[in-house]
CSV table of C-alpha atoms in Angstrom, one decimal:
chain,number,residue,atom,x,y,z
Q,1,MET,CA,22.5,-32.2,-55.0
Q,2,SER,CA,19.6,-31.3,-52.7
Q,3,ILE,CA,17.6,-34.3,-51.3
Q,4,GLU,CA,13.9,-33.7,-50.3
Q,5,VAL,CA,12.9,-35.4,-47.0
Q,6,HIS,CA,9.3,-35.8,-45.8
Q,7,GLU,CA,9.1,-36.0,-42.1
Q,8,LEU,CA,6.0,-37.9,-40.6
Q,9,VAL,CA,4.9,-39.2,-37.3
Q,10,VAL,CA,3.5,-42.7,-37.3
Q,11,PHE,CA,1.2,-44.2,-34.7
Q,12,PRO,CA,0.2,-41.0,-32.8
Q,13,GLY,CA,-2.6,-41.4,-30.3
Q,14,PRO,CA,-6.2,-40.5,-31.2
Q,15,ASP,CA,-5.6,-37.0,-29.9
Q,16,GLY,CA,-2.6,-36.6,-32.3
Q,17,SER,CA,0.0,-36.7,-29.6
Q,18,ALA,CA,3.2,-38.8,-29.6
Q,19,GLY,CA,3.9,-41.0,-32.6
Q,20,ASN,CA,7.3,-42.2,-34.0
Q,21,PRO,CA,9.1,-39.8,-36.3
Q,22,LEU,CA,9.9,-41.1,-39.8
Q,23,GLY,CA,11.9,-39.7,-42.6
Q,24,VAL,CA,10.9,-40.7,-46.2
Q,25,ILE,CA,12.8,-39.8,-49.4
Q,26,LEU,CA,10.5,-40.3,-52.3
Q,27,ASP,CA,13.3,-39.9,-54.8
Q,28,GLY,CA,15.4,-42.7,-53.4
Q,29,GLY,CA,17.3,-43.1,-56.6
Q,30,ALA,CA,19.0,-39.7,-56.0
Q,31,VAL,CA,20.8,-41.0,-52.9
Q,32,THR,CA,23.9,-43.2,-53.4
Q,33,ASP,CA,25.1,-43.5,-49.8
Q,34,ARG,CA,21.8,-44.2,-48.0
Q,35,GLN,CA,23.3,-45.4,-44.8
Q,36,ARG,CA,25.3,-42.1,-44.4
Q,37,LEU,CA,22.1,-40.0,-44.9
Q,38,ALA,CA,20.1,-42.2,-42.6
Q,39,THR,CA,22.8,-41.7,-39.9
Q,40,GLU,CA,22.8,-38.0,-40.4
Q,41,LEU,CA,19.0,-37.7,-40.3
Q,42,ASN,CA,19.0,-39.8,-37.1
Q,43,TYR,CA,15.4,-40.9,-37.3
Q,44,SER,CA,14.8,-44.4,-35.8
Q,45,GLU,CA,14.2,-45.3,-39.5
Q,46,THR,CA,14.5,-43.6,-42.8
Q,47,VAL,CA,12.8,-45.0,-46.0
Q,48,PHE,CA,14.1,-44.6,-49.5
Q,49,VAL,CA,11.5,-45.1,-52.2
Q,50,ASP,CA,12.9,-46.6,-55.4
Q,51,ASP,CA,9.7,-47.0,-57.3
Q,52,ALA,CA,6.4,-45.3,-56.1
Q,53,THR,CA,4.4,-47.4,-58.5
Q,54,THR,CA,5.6,-50.9,-57.5
Q,55,GLY,CA,6.3,-49.9,-53.9
Q,56,ALA,CA,10.0,-50.9,-53.9
Q,57,ILE,CA,11.7,-49.4,-50.8
Q,58,GLN,CA,14.7,-49.7,-48.6
Q,59,ILE,CA,14.7,-49.0,-44.8
Q,60,PHE,CA,17.6,-47.9,-42.7
Q,61,THR,CA,18.2,-47.2,-39.0
Q,62,PRO,CA,21.0,-44.8,-38.1
Q,63,ALA,CA,23.2,-48.0,-37.9
Q,64,THR,CA,22.0,-50.6,-40.3
Q,65,GLU,CA,19.6,-51.6,-43.1
Q,66,LEU,CA,16.4,-53.5,-42.2
Q,67,PRO,CA,14.7,-56.0,-44.4
Q,68,PHE,CA,11.3,-54.9,-42.9
Q,69,ALA,CA,10.0,-52.5,-40.3
Q,70,GLY,CA,6.5,-51.6,-39.2
Q,71,HIS,CA,6.2,-47.9,-38.7
Q,72,PRO,CA,8.2,-47.2,-41.9
Q,73,THR,CA,5.9,-49.2,-44.1
Q,74,VAL,CA,2.7,-47.8,-42.5
Q,75,GLY,CA,4.1,-44.2,-42.9
Q,76,THR,CA,5.4,-44.7,-46.4
Q,77,ALA,CA,2.0,-46.2,-47.6
Q,78,TRP,CA,0.2,-43.2,-46.2
Q,79,LEU,CA,2.6,-40.8,-47.8
Q,80,LEU,CA,2.5,-42.4,-51.2
Q,81,ALA,CA,-1.3,-42.1,-51.1
Q,82,ARG,CA,-1.0,-38.4,-50.2
Q,83,GLU,CA,1.7,-37.4,-52.7
Q,84,HIS,CA,1.2,-39.9,-55.6
Q,85,ALA,CA,-1.6,-42.5,-55.4
Q,86,PRO,CA,-2.7,-45.2,-53.0
Q,87,VAL,CA,-0.7,-48.4,-53.3
Q,88,ASN,CA,-1.7,-52.1,-52.9
Q,89,ALA,CA,1.6,-53.2,-51.7
Q,90,LEU,CA,5.1,-52.2,-50.6
Q,91,ARG,CA,8.2,-54.2,-51.4
Q,92,PRO,CA,11.0,-54.0,-48.9
Q,93,PRO,CA,13.8,-56.6,-49.1
Q,94,ALA,CA,11.9,-59.0,-46.8
Q,95,GLY,CA,9.0,-59.5,-49.2
Q,96,THR,CA,5.6,-58.1,-50.4
Q,97,VAL,CA,3.8,-56.1,-47.7
Q,98,THR,CA,0.1,-55.7,-48.6
Q,99,VAL,CA,-1.5,-52.3,-47.9
Q,100,ARG,CA,-5.1,-51.1,-47.3
Q,101,TYR,CA,-6.5,-47.8,-46.3
Q,102,GLU,CA,-9.3,-47.3,-43.7
Q,103,PRO,CA,-9.1,-43.6,-42.9
Q,104,PRO,CA,-7.9,-42.4,-40.5
Q,105,LEU,CA,-5.9,-45.7,-40.3
Q,106,THR,CA,-3.4,-47.2,-42.7
Q,107,TRP,CA,-2.8,-50.9,-42.5
Q,108,VAL,CA,0.0,-53.2,-43.7
Q,109,THR,CA,0.3,-56.9,-43.5
Q,110,ALA,CA,3.6,-58.7,-42.9
Q,111,ARG,CA,5.0,-61.9,-41.4
Q,112,PRO,CA,6.4,-62.2,-37.9
Q,113,GLU,CA,9.5,-64.1,-39.2
Q,114,TRP,CA,10.5,-60.9,-41.0
Q,115,THR,CA,11.0,-59.0,-37.8
Q,116,PRO,CA,14.2,-58.7,-35.8
Q,117,ALA,CA,14.9,-61.0,-32.8
Q,118,PHE,CA,13.4,-59.0,-30.0
Q,119,ASP,CA,14.2,-59.9,-26.4
Q,120,PHE,CA,10.5,-59.9,-25.2
Q,121,ARG,CA,10.2,-59.4,-21.4
Q,122,GLN,CA,6.7,-59.5,-19.9
Q,123,LEU,CA,6.5,-57.5,-16.7
Q,124,ASN,CA,3.9,-57.7,-13.9
Q,125,SER,CA,2.5,-54.2,-14.2
Q,126,VAL,CA,2.2,-51.0,-16.2
Q,127,ALA,CA,4.2,-49.3,-13.4
Q,128,GLU,CA,7.1,-51.7,-14.0
Q,129,VAL,CA,7.1,-50.9,-17.7
Q,130,ASP,CA,7.1,-47.2,-17.0
Q,131,ALA,CA,10.0,-47.5,-14.5
Q,132,TYR,CA,12.1,-49.8,-16.7
Q,133,GLU,CA,15.7,-48.4,-16.9
Q,134,GLN,CA,17.4,-47.7,-20.2
Q,135,PRO,CA,19.6,-50.7,-21.0
Q,136,GLU,CA,23.2,-50.3,-22.3
Q,137,SER,CA,22.8,-52.9,-25.0
Q,138,GLY,CA,20.5,-55.4,-26.5
Q,139,HIS,CA,17.2,-55.3,-28.4
Q,140,ILE,CA,14.8,-55.4,-25.4
Q,141,TYR,CA,11.0,-55.0,-25.6
Q,142,VAL,CA,9.2,-54.8,-22.2
Q,143,TRP,CA,5.4,-55.1,-21.9
Q,144,ALA,CA,2.6,-55.7,-19.5
Q,145,TRP,CA,-1.2,-56.1,-19.7
Q,146,ILE,CA,-3.3,-53.0,-19.2
Q,147,ASP,CA,-6.4,-55.1,-19.8
Q,148,GLU,CA,-5.7,-58.7,-20.8
Q,149,ALA,CA,-9.3,-59.6,-21.6
Q,150,ALA,CA,-9.5,-56.7,-24.0
Q,151,GLY,CA,-6.0,-57.3,-25.4
Q,152,VAL,CA,-4.7,-53.8,-24.4
Q,153,VAL,CA,-0.9,-53.7,-23.7
Q,154,ARG,CA,1.6,-51.1,-22.3
Q,155,SER,CA,5.1,-51.4,-23.8
Q,156,ARG,CA,8.5,-49.8,-24.3
Q,157,SER,CA,11.2,-50.8,-26.8
Q,158,PHE,CA,15.0,-50.4,-26.5
Q,159,PRO,CA,16.7,-51.5,-29.8
Q,160,VAL,CA,20.1,-50.2,-28.5
Q,161,ASP,CA,22.1,-52.5,-30.7
Q,162,MET,CA,20.4,-51.0,-33.8
Q,163,GLY,CA,21.6,-47.5,-32.8
Q,164,ILE,CA,18.3,-46.4,-31.2
Q,165,ALA,CA,18.2,-45.8,-27.4
Q,166,GLU,CA,14.4,-46.1,-27.1
Q,167,ASP,CA,11.9,-46.5,-30.0
Q,168,GLU,CA,8.6,-44.6,-29.5
Q,169,ALA,CA,6.5,-47.0,-31.6
Q,170,THR,CA,7.8,-50.3,-32.9
Q,171,GLY,CA,5.5,-51.9,-35.5
Q,172,ALA,CA,7.7,-54.9,-36.1
Q,173,ALA,CA,7.6,-55.8,-32.4
Q,174,ALA,CA,3.8,-55.5,-32.5
Q,175,ILE,CA,3.7,-57.9,-35.3
Q,176,ALA,CA,6.0,-60.3,-33.5
Q,177,LEU,CA,4.1,-60.1,-30.3
Q,178,VAL,CA,0.8,-60.8,-32.0
Q,179,GLY,CA,2.5,-63.7,-33.7
Q,180,ARG,CA,3.5,-65.1,-30.3
Q,181,LEU,CA,0.2,-64.5,-28.6
Q,182,GLY,CA,-2.1,-65.2,-31.5
Q,183,ARG,CA,-4.6,-62.5,-30.7
Q,184,ARG,CA,-5.5,-58.9,-31.6
Q,185,LEU,CA,-3.7,-56.3,-29.6
Q,186,GLU,CA,-4.0,-52.6,-28.9
Q,187,ILE,CA,-0.5,-51.4,-27.9
Q,188,HIS,CA,0.2,-48.2,-26.0
Q,189,GLN,CA,3.9,-47.6,-26.4
Q,190,GLY,CA,6.4,-44.9,-25.4
Q,191,VAL,CA,4.9,-41.6,-24.3
Q,192,GLY,CA,1.6,-42.0,-26.0
Q,193,SER,CA,1.7,-43.9,-29.3
Q,194,VAL,CA,-1.0,-46.4,-30.2
Q,195,LEU,CA,-0.6,-49.4,-32.5
Q,196,LEU,CA,-3.2,-51.9,-33.6
Q,197,ALA,CA,-2.3,-55.4,-34.8
Q,198,ASN,CA,-4.5,-58.4,-35.8
Q,199,PRO,CA,-3.6,-62.0,-36.7
Q,200,THR,CA,-4.9,-62.7,-40.3
Q,201,GLY,CA,-5.3,-66.5,-39.8
Q,202,ASP,CA,-2.6,-67.5,-42.2
Q,203,GLY,CA,0.4,-66.8,-40.1
Q,204,ALA,CA,0.7,-63.1,-41.1
Q,205,VAL,CA,-0.3,-60.1,-39.0
Q,206,GLU,CA,-2.0,-56.9,-40.0
Q,207,LEU,CA,-0.6,-53.7,-38.4
Q,208,GLY,CA,-2.4,-50.4,-38.4
Q,209,GLY,CA,-2.4,-46.9,-37.1
Q,210,ARG,CA,-2.6,-43.2,-37.7
Q,211,VAL,CA,0.0,-41.1,-39.6
Q,212,ALA,CA,0.5,-37.3,-39.6
Q,213,PHE,CA,2.6,-35.0,-41.8
Q,214,VAL,CA,5.1,-32.9,-40.0
Q,215,ARG,CA,7.2,-31.1,-42.7
Q,216,ARG,CA,9.1,-31.3,-45.9
Q,217,PHE,CA,12.7,-30.1,-46.1
Q,218,SER,CA,15.9,-30.4,-48.2
Q,219,ARG,CA,19.1,-31.9,-47.0
């Protein structure tokens, strides 16, 4: 049976460059072995939509299932609005993720405790982040201030233990970092991705960014 995959990029910069690729299967019920397909597609995450109306989804890396992830929820919310109708919430296993649309941005709200245990390493400069060597293992997120007063951060993410050498844009890490620092951040990650994240005041964090459609194909 042919499976239709939508490929997106999530969190591209304002000029449309960079962003993190994402695969979304809107007919998730047609896929029985989701981990196998996610491994074959080899996106940092692949989303399977079980119910477009209620927002029920599952998220897989090439190696494991995630209860929540940032760029998959932002991208899926955007795609559902494009292909079906805007949604008020998504429902991955971690819990209810509220959604709002503020074109050209799509926003989701989630809780820092839903995110993986990142090994956050604050470095002294942007140059040190840029020069950081690829680790052989771990779940390492390195960052430094570009402008501390303005809340602008440079970062890179290495979730090697999840089957990803380097993640171009890590929404869950943005949520966790805002949870740690308690302030709004504009994060410039990877080769040019941009993520925005704000504390909501009740322990949750709102994560937002741009999304772009790449292609639709059958697997």
